Amino acid sequence: MEIAISIILGCCALGAGFAMIAGIGPGIGEGNAVAKACEAIGRQPECKGDVTTTMLMGCAIAETTGLYALVIAILLLFVTPGMFIDILMNTLG
């Protein structure tokens, strides 16, 4: 039974690690957005306000992917192991 609990905890930790890989995407996407916004402002400085507003909205939307991954990782670390261990205990009696 201790081995089963160890497997449950290990798999939940592994899943949380895989979920946090999704944090790479928003970082790359936001970096590209800021780079292109700086390039656009450099080419046409008079449209600075419009470009900045659009860039900030895009970065906020892109960041939600990372936040969802963080929530899933926290759930996998703190909630799911307890649920699976309870199911295991109820099954084995």
mmCIF file of N, CA and C in Angstrom:
data_model
loop_
_atom_site.group_PDB
_atom_site.id
_atom_site.type_symbol
_atom_site.label_atom_id
_atom_site.label_comp_id
_atom_site.label_asym_id
_atom_site.label_seq_id
_atom_site.Cartn_x
_atom_site.Cartn_y
_atom_site.Cartn_z
ATOM 1 N N MET A 1 0.819 -1.189 0.000
ATOM 2 C CA MET A 1 0.000 0.000 0.000
ATOM 3 C C MET A 1 0.869 1.262 0.000
ATOM 4 N N GLU A 2 2.016 1.206 0.668
ATOM 5 C CA GLU A 2 2.911 2.358 0.675
ATOM 6 C C GLU A 2 3.464 2.629 -0.714
ATOM 7 N N ILE A 3 3.682 1.564 -1.467
ATOM 8 C CA ILE A 3 4.180 1.743 -2.836
ATOM 9 C C ILE A 3 3.120 2.427 -3.693
ATOM 10 N N ALA A 4 1.854 2.048 -3.514
ATOM 11 C CA ALA A 4 0.774 2.669 -4.291
ATOM 12 C C ALA A 4 0.661 4.150 -3.964
ATOM 13 N N ILE A 5 0.793 4.505 -2.696
ATOM 14 C CA ILE A 5 0.730 5.920 -2.306
ATOM 15 C C ILE A 5 1.918 6.676 -2.896
ATOM 16 N N SER A 6 3.090 6.050 -2.888
ATOM 17 C CA SER A 6 4.272 6.693 -3.477
ATOM 18 C C SER A 6 4.097 6.911 -4.974
ATOM 19 N N ILE A 7 3.505 5.940 -5.653
ATOM 20 C CA ILE A 7 3.253 6.079 -7.090
ATOM 21 C C ILE A 7 2.273 7.207 -7.350
ATOM 22 N N ILE A 8 1.221 7.300 -6.528
ATOM 23 C CA ILE A 8 0.233 8.374 -6.680
ATOM 24 C C ILE A 8 0.907 9.730 -6.512
ATOM 25 N N LEU A 9 1.698 9.880 -5.455
ATOM 26 C CA LEU A 9 2.362 11.163 -5.203
ATOM 27 C C LEU A 9 3.360 11.504 -6.313
ATOM 28 N N GLY A 10 4.102 10.503 -6.766
ATOM 29 C CA GLY A 10 5.070 10.743 -7.831
ATOM 30 C C GLY A 10 4.415 11.148 -9.138
ATOM 31 N N CYS A 11 3.330 10.472 -9.486
ATOM 32 C CA CYS A 11 2.636 10.797 -10.742
ATOM 33 C C CYS A 11 1.996 12.172 -10.679
ATOM 34 N N CYS A 12 1.467 12.545 -9.510
ATOM 35 C CA CYS A 12 0.886 13.886 -9.375
ATOM 36 C C CYS A 12 1.965 14.956 -9.510
ATOM 37 N N ALA A 13 3.133 14.719 -8.919
ATOM 38 C CA ALA A 13 4.237 15.679 -9.043
ATOM 39 C C ALA A 13 4.728 15.755 -10.485
ATOM 40 N N LEU A 14 4.804 14.624 -11.144
ATOM 41 C CA LEU A 14 5.220 14.608 -12.544
ATOM 42 C C LEU A 14 4.216 15.356 -13.422
ATOM 43 N N GLY A 15 2.937 15.136 -13.178
ATOM 44 C CA GLY A 15 1.906 15.852 -13.931
ATOM 45 C C GLY A 15 1.967 17.349 -13.698
ATOM 46 N N ALA A 16 2.248 17.762 -12.458
ATOM 47 C CA ALA A 16 2.375 19.192 -12.166
ATOM 48 C C ALA A 16 3.566 19.787 -12.912
ATOM 49 N N GLY A 17 4.646 19.038 -12.986
ATOM 50 C CA GLY A 17 5.805 19.515 -13.752
ATOM 51 C C GLY A 17 5.504 19.663 -15.222
ATOM 52 N N PHE A 18 4.798 18.685 -15.773
ATOM 53 C CA PHE A 18 4.410 18.784 -17.188
ATOM 54 C C PHE A 18 3.460 19.949 -17.418
ATOM 55 N N ALA A 19 2.569 20.199 -16.456
ATOM 56 C CA ALA A 19 1.638 21.323 -16.603
ATOM 57 C C ALA A 19 2.390 22.652 -16.631
ATOM 58 N N MET A 20 3.458 22.753 -15.874
ATOM 59 C CA MET A 20 4.200 24.007 -15.833
ATOM 60 C C MET A 20 5.050 24.251 -17.079
ATOM 61 N N ILE A 21 5.195 23.227 -17.910
ATOM 62 C CA ILE A 21 5.865 23.448 -19.195
ATOM 63 C C ILE A 21 5.057 24.442 -20.029
ATOM 64 N N ALA A 22 3.760 24.497 -19.779
ATOM 65 C CA ALA A 22 2.909 25.442 -20.506
ATOM 66 C C ALA A 22 3.259 26.887 -20.185
ATOM 67 N N GLY A 23 4.049 27.125 -19.141
ATOM 68 C CA GLY A 23 4.476 28.482 -18.824
ATOM 69 C C GLY A 23 5.500 29.034 -19.799
ATOM 70 N N ILE A 24 6.096 28.174 -20.598
ATOM 71 C CA ILE A 24 7.093 28.622 -21.572
ATOM 72 C C ILE A 24 6.416 29.397 -22.708
ATOM 73 N N GLY A 25 5.251 28.928 -23.137
ATOM 74 C CA GLY A 25 4.549 29.546 -24.265
ATOM 75 C C GLY A 25 4.212 31.013 -24.060
ATOM 76 N N PRO A 26 3.582 31.365 -22.929
ATOM 77 C CA PRO A 26 3.277 32.788 -22.729
ATOM 78 C C PRO A 26 4.521 33.669 -22.683
ATOM 79 N N GLY A 27 5.604 33.152 -22.126
ATOM 80 C CA GLY A 27 6.831 33.953 -22.080
ATOM 81 C C GLY A 27 7.364 34.256 -23.463
ATOM 82 N N ILE A 28 7.371 33.254 -24.316
ATOM 83 C CA ILE A 28 7.842 33.455 -25.689
ATOM 84 C C ILE A 28 6.883 34.371 -26.449
ATOM 85 N N GLY A 29 5.590 34.133 -26.289
ATOM 86 C CA GLY A 29 4.595 34.937 -26.999
ATOM 87 C C GLY A 29 4.614 36.396 -26.585
ATOM 88 N N GLU A 30 4.732 36.635 -25.286
ATOM 89 C CA GLU A 30 4.766 38.017 -24.819
ATOM 90 C C GLU A 30 6.061 38.704 -25.245
ATOM 91 N N GLY A 31 7.153 37.971 -25.256
ATOM 92 C CA GLY A 31 8.400 38.555 -25.728
ATOM 93 C C GLY A 31 8.321 38.967 -27.188
ATOM 94 N N ASN A 32 7.717 38.113 -28.002
ATOM 95 C CA ASN A 32 7.534 38.459 -29.423
ATOM 96 C C ASN A 32 6.603 39.656 -29.582
ATOM 97 N N ALA A 33 5.535 39.701 -28.774
ATOM 98 C CA ALA A 33 4.587 40.814 -28.881
ATOM 99 C C ALA A 33 5.253 42.136 -28.530
ATOM 100 N N VAL A 34 6.041 42.142 -27.468
ATOM 101 C CA VAL A 34 6.717 43.375 -27.075
ATOM 102 C C VAL A 34 7.758 43.780 -28.118
ATOM 103 N N ALA A 35 8.466 42.797 -28.669
ATOM 104 C CA ALA A 35 9.458 43.110 -29.699
ATOM 105 C C ALA A 35 8.797 43.742 -30.926
ATOM 106 N N LYS A 36 7.689 43.173 -31.355
ATOM 107 C CA LYS A 36 7.001 43.718 -32.533
ATOM 108 C C LYS A 36 6.383 45.076 -32.226
ATOM 109 N N ALA A 37 5.902 45.264 -30.985
ATOM 110 C CA ALA A 37 5.345 46.566 -30.617
ATOM 111 C C ALA A 37 6.427 47.634 -30.617
ATOM 112 N N CYS A 38 7.598 47.307 -30.093
ATOM 113 C CA CYS A 38 8.708 48.271 -30.114
ATOM 114 C C CYS A 38 9.121 48.590 -31.549
ATOM 115 N N GLU A 39 9.117 47.579 -32.385
ATOM 116 C CA GLU A 39 9.445 47.789 -33.793
ATOM 117 C C GLU A 39 8.419 48.698 -34.465
ATOM 118 N N ALA A 40 7.145 48.469 -34.166
ATOM 119 C CA ALA A 40 6.085 49.292 -34.766
ATOM 120 C C ALA A 40 6.158 50.724 -34.268
ATOM 121 N N ILE A 41 6.438 50.911 -32.987
ATOM 122 C CA ILE A 41 6.553 52.272 -32.449
ATOM 123 C C ILE A 41 7.777 52.968 -33.041
ATOM 124 N N GLY A 42 8.841 52.215 -33.272
ATOM 125 C CA GLY A 42 10.033 52.794 -33.889
ATOM 126 C C GLY A 42 9.772 53.248 -35.315
ATOM 127 N N ARG A 43 8.919 52.533 -36.018
ATOM 128 C CA ARG A 43 8.616 52.903 -37.406
ATOM 129 C C ARG A 43 7.631 54.063 -37.488
ATOM 130 N N GLN A 44 6.612 54.043 -36.600
ATOM 131 C CA GLN A 44 5.596 55.102 -36.601
ATOM 132 C C GLN A 44 5.345 55.554 -35.166
ATOM 133 N N PRO A 45 6.119 56.480 -34.667
ATOM 134 C CA PRO A 45 5.984 56.906 -33.269
ATOM 135 C C PRO A 45 4.627 57.523 -32.933
ATOM 136 N N GLU A 46 3.925 58.032 -33.945
ATOM 137 C CA GLU A 46 2.633 58.681 -33.671
ATOM 138 C C GLU A 46 1.535 57.698 -33.268
ATOM 139 N N CYS A 47 1.711 56.408 -33.518
ATOM 140 C CA CYS A 47 0.686 55.425 -33.151
ATOM 141 C C CYS A 47 1.061 54.672 -31.867
ATOM 142 N N LYS A 48 1.873 55.307 -31.026
ATOM 143 C CA LYS A 48 2.369 54.670 -29.806
ATOM 144 C C LYS A 48 1.229 54.221 -28.894
ATOM 145 N N GLY A 49 0.226 55.062 -28.697
ATOM 146 C CA GLY A 49 -0.875 54.733 -27.786
ATOM 147 C C GLY A 49 -1.665 53.519 -28.240
ATOM 148 N N ASP A 50 -1.999 53.470 -29.524
ATOM 149 C CA ASP A 50 -2.771 52.349 -30.062
ATOM 150 C C ASP A 50 -1.984 51.042 -29.984
ATOM 151 N N VAL A 51 -0.713 51.099 -30.345
ATOM 152 C CA VAL A 51 0.116 49.898 -30.334
ATOM 153 C C VAL A 51 0.293 49.390 -28.906
ATOM 154 N N THR A 52 0.542 50.304 -27.971
ATOM 155 C CA THR A 52 0.748 49.909 -26.579
ATOM 156 C C THR A 52 -0.509 49.280 -25.996
ATOM 157 N N THR A 53 -1.653 49.859 -26.276
ATOM 158 C CA THR A 53 -2.916 49.310 -25.766
ATOM 159 C C THR A 53 -3.165 47.915 -26.316
ATOM 160 N N THR A 54 -2.980 47.755 -27.602
ATOM 161 C CA THR A 54 -3.190 46.447 -28.222
ATOM 162 C C THR A 54 -2.198 45.422 -27.695
ATOM 163 N N MET A 55 -0.950 45.842 -27.505
ATOM 164 C CA MET A 55 0.065 44.928 -26.990
ATOM 165 C C MET A 55 -0.278 44.484 -25.576
ATOM 166 N N LEU A 56 -0.700 45.401 -24.730
ATOM 167 C CA LEU A 56 -1.040 45.039 -23.349
ATOM 168 C C LEU A 56 -2.232 44.087 -23.289
ATOM 169 N N MET A 57 -3.206 44.303 -24.145
ATOM 170 C CA MET A 57 -4.356 43.381 -24.190
ATOM 171 C C MET A 57 -3.912 41.991 -24.645
ATOM 172 N N GLY A 58 -3.058 41.944 -25.652
ATOM 173 C CA GLY A 58 -2.557 40.657 -26.134
ATOM 174 C C GLY A 58 -1.724 39.938 -25.085
ATOM 175 N N CYS A 59 -0.899 40.679 -24.366
ATOM 176 C CA CYS A 59 -0.083 40.060 -23.313
ATOM 177 C C CYS A 59 -0.958 39.541 -22.180
ATOM 178 N N ALA A 60 -1.999 40.270 -21.832
ATOM 179 C CA ALA A 60 -2.900 39.821 -20.771
ATOM 180 C C ALA A 60 -3.610 38.532 -21.175
ATOM 181 N N ILE A 61 -4.033 38.449 -22.420
ATOM 182 C CA ILE A 61 -4.710 37.241 -22.887
ATOM 183 C C ILE A 61 -3.728 36.078 -22.956
ATOM 184 N N ALA A 62 -2.506 36.342 -23.405
ATOM 185 C CA ALA A 62 -1.505 35.272 -23.490
ATOM 186 C C ALA A 62 -1.125 34.763 -22.102
ATOM 187 N N GLU A 63 -1.141 35.638 -21.115
ATOM 188 C CA GLU A 63 -0.743 35.251 -19.761
ATOM 189 C C GLU A 63 -1.749 34.291 -19.115
ATOM 190 N N THR A 64 -2.988 34.302 -19.585
ATOM 191 C CA THR A 64 -3.983 33.414 -18.981
ATOM 192 C C THR A 64 -3.611 31.943 -19.171
ATOM 193 N N THR A 65 -2.926 31.613 -20.250
ATOM 194 C CA THR A 65 -2.493 30.228 -20.457
ATOM 195 C C THR A 65 -1.551 29.792 -19.342
ATOM 196 N N GLY A 66 -0.605 30.641 -19.002
ATOM 197 C CA GLY A 66 0.314 30.336 -17.916
ATOM 198 C C GLY A 66 -0.382 30.246 -16.572
ATOM 199 N N LEU A 67 -1.369 31.108 -16.357
ATOM 200 C CA LEU A 67 -2.102 31.068 -15.087
ATOM 201 C C LEU A 67 -2.941 29.797 -14.974
ATOM 202 N N TYR A 68 -3.556 29.368 -16.077
ATOM 203 C CA TYR A 68 -4.308 28.110 -16.048
ATOM 204 C C TYR A 68 -3.381 26.940 -15.742
ATOM 205 N N ALA A 69 -2.202 26.951 -16.325
ATOM 206 C CA ALA A 69 -1.230 25.881 -16.055
ATOM 207 C C ALA A 69 -0.812 25.897 -14.591
ATOM 208 N N LEU A 70 -0.635 27.075 -14.013
ATOM 209 C CA LEU A 70 -0.266 27.180 -12.603
ATOM 210 C C LEU A 70 -1.379 26.636 -11.707
ATOM 211 N N VAL A 71 -2.617 26.962 -12.023
ATOM 212 C CA VAL A 71 -3.741 26.454 -11.230
ATOM 213 C C VAL A 71 -3.817 24.928 -11.307
ATOM 214 N N ILE A 72 -3.636 24.382 -12.487
ATOM 215 C CA ILE A 72 -3.669 22.925 -12.641
ATOM 216 C C ILE A 72 -2.525 22.280 -11.867
ATOM 217 N N ALA A 73 -1.339 22.884 -11.917
ATOM 218 C CA ALA A 73 -0.199 22.328 -11.185
ATOM 219 C C ALA A 73 -0.444 22.362 -9.685
ATOM 220 N N ILE A 74 -1.013 23.446 -9.180
ATOM 221 C CA ILE A 74 -1.312 23.531 -7.739
ATOM 222 C C ILE A 74 -2.352 22.490 -7.351
ATOM 223 N N LEU A 75 -3.365 22.311 -8.185
ATOM 224 C CA LEU A 75 -4.368 21.282 -7.902
ATOM 225 C C LEU A 75 -3.748 19.892 -7.899
ATOM 226 N N LEU A 76 -2.856 19.635 -8.847
ATOM 227 C CA LEU A 76 -2.199 18.323 -8.904
ATOM 228 C C LEU A 76 -1.290 18.088 -7.704
ATOM 229 N N LEU A 77 -0.724 19.129 -7.153
ATOM 230 C CA LEU A 77 0.179 18.962 -6.016
ATOM 231 C C LEU A 77 -0.546 18.851 -4.682
ATOM 232 N N PHE A 78 -1.640 19.593 -4.517
ATOM 233 C CA PHE A 78 -2.237 19.692 -3.191
ATOM 234 C C PHE A 78 -3.619 19.054 -3.046
ATOM 235 N N VAL A 79 -4.379 18.924 -4.110
ATOM 236 C CA VAL A 79 -5.744 18.404 -4.001
ATOM 237 C C VAL A 79 -5.846 16.961 -4.481
ATOM 238 N N THR A 80 -5.327 16.706 -5.656
ATOM 239 C CA THR A 80 -5.489 15.404 -6.292
ATOM 240 C C THR A 80 -4.877 14.247 -5.512
ATOM 241 N N PRO A 81 -3.685 14.374 -4.920
ATOM 242 C CA PRO A 81 -3.142 13.218 -4.184
ATOM 243 C C PRO A 81 -4.056 12.760 -3.054
ATOM 244 N N GLY A 82 -4.622 13.702 -2.333
ATOM 245 C CA GLY A 82 -5.539 13.339 -1.253
ATOM 246 C C GLY A 82 -6.765 12.608 -1.763
ATOM 247 N N MET A 83 -7.296 13.051 -2.901
ATOM 248 C CA MET A 83 -8.467 12.389 -3.479
ATOM 249 C C MET A 83 -8.128 10.966 -3.898
ATOM 250 N N PHE A 84 -6.990 10.794 -4.580
ATOM 251 C CA PHE A 84 -6.609 9.456 -5.038
ATOM 252 C C PHE A 84 -6.280 8.529 -3.868
ATOM 253 N N ILE A 85 -5.651 9.051 -2.841
ATOM 254 C CA ILE A 85 -5.330 8.223 -1.674
ATOM 255 C C ILE A 85 -6.606 7.813 -0.950
ATOM 256 N N ASP A 86 -7.591 8.726 -0.868
ATOM 257 C CA ASP A 86 -8.882 8.351 -0.263
ATOM 258 C C ASP A 86 -9.566 7.253 -1.060
ATOM 259 N N ILE A 87 -9.538 7.353 -2.380
ATOM 260 C CA ILE A 87 -10.139 6.327 -3.235
ATOM 261 C C ILE A 87 -9.421 5.005 -3.016
ATOM 262 N N LEU A 88 -8.086 5.024 -2.928
ATOM 263 C CA LEU A 88 -7.315 3.820 -2.697
ATOM 264 C C LEU A 88 -7.672 3.188 -1.346
ATOM 265 N N MET A 89 -7.780 4.004 -0.314
ATOM 266 C CA MET A 89 -8.107 3.493 1.022
ATOM 267 C C MET A 89 -9.513 2.895 1.059
ATOM 268 N N ASN A 90 -10.464 3.563 0.389
ATOM 269 C CA ASN A 90 -11.836 3.047 0.369
ATOM 270 C C ASN A 90 -11.927 1.740 -0.414
ATOM 271 N N THR A 91 -11.114 1.639 -1.467
ATOM 272 C CA THR A 91 -11.124 0.421 -2.277
ATOM 273 C C THR A 91 -10.526 -0.756 -1.524
ATOM 274 N N LEU A 92 -9.433 -0.514 -0.822
ATOM 275 C CA LEU A 92 -8.763 -1.596 -0.111
ATOM 276 C C LEU A 92 -9.413 -1.905 1.227
ATOM 277 N N GLY A 93 -10.188 -0.977 1.739
ATOM 278 C CA GLY A 93 -10.928 -1.207 2.977
ATOM 279 C C GLY A 93 -10.189 -0.836 4.137
#
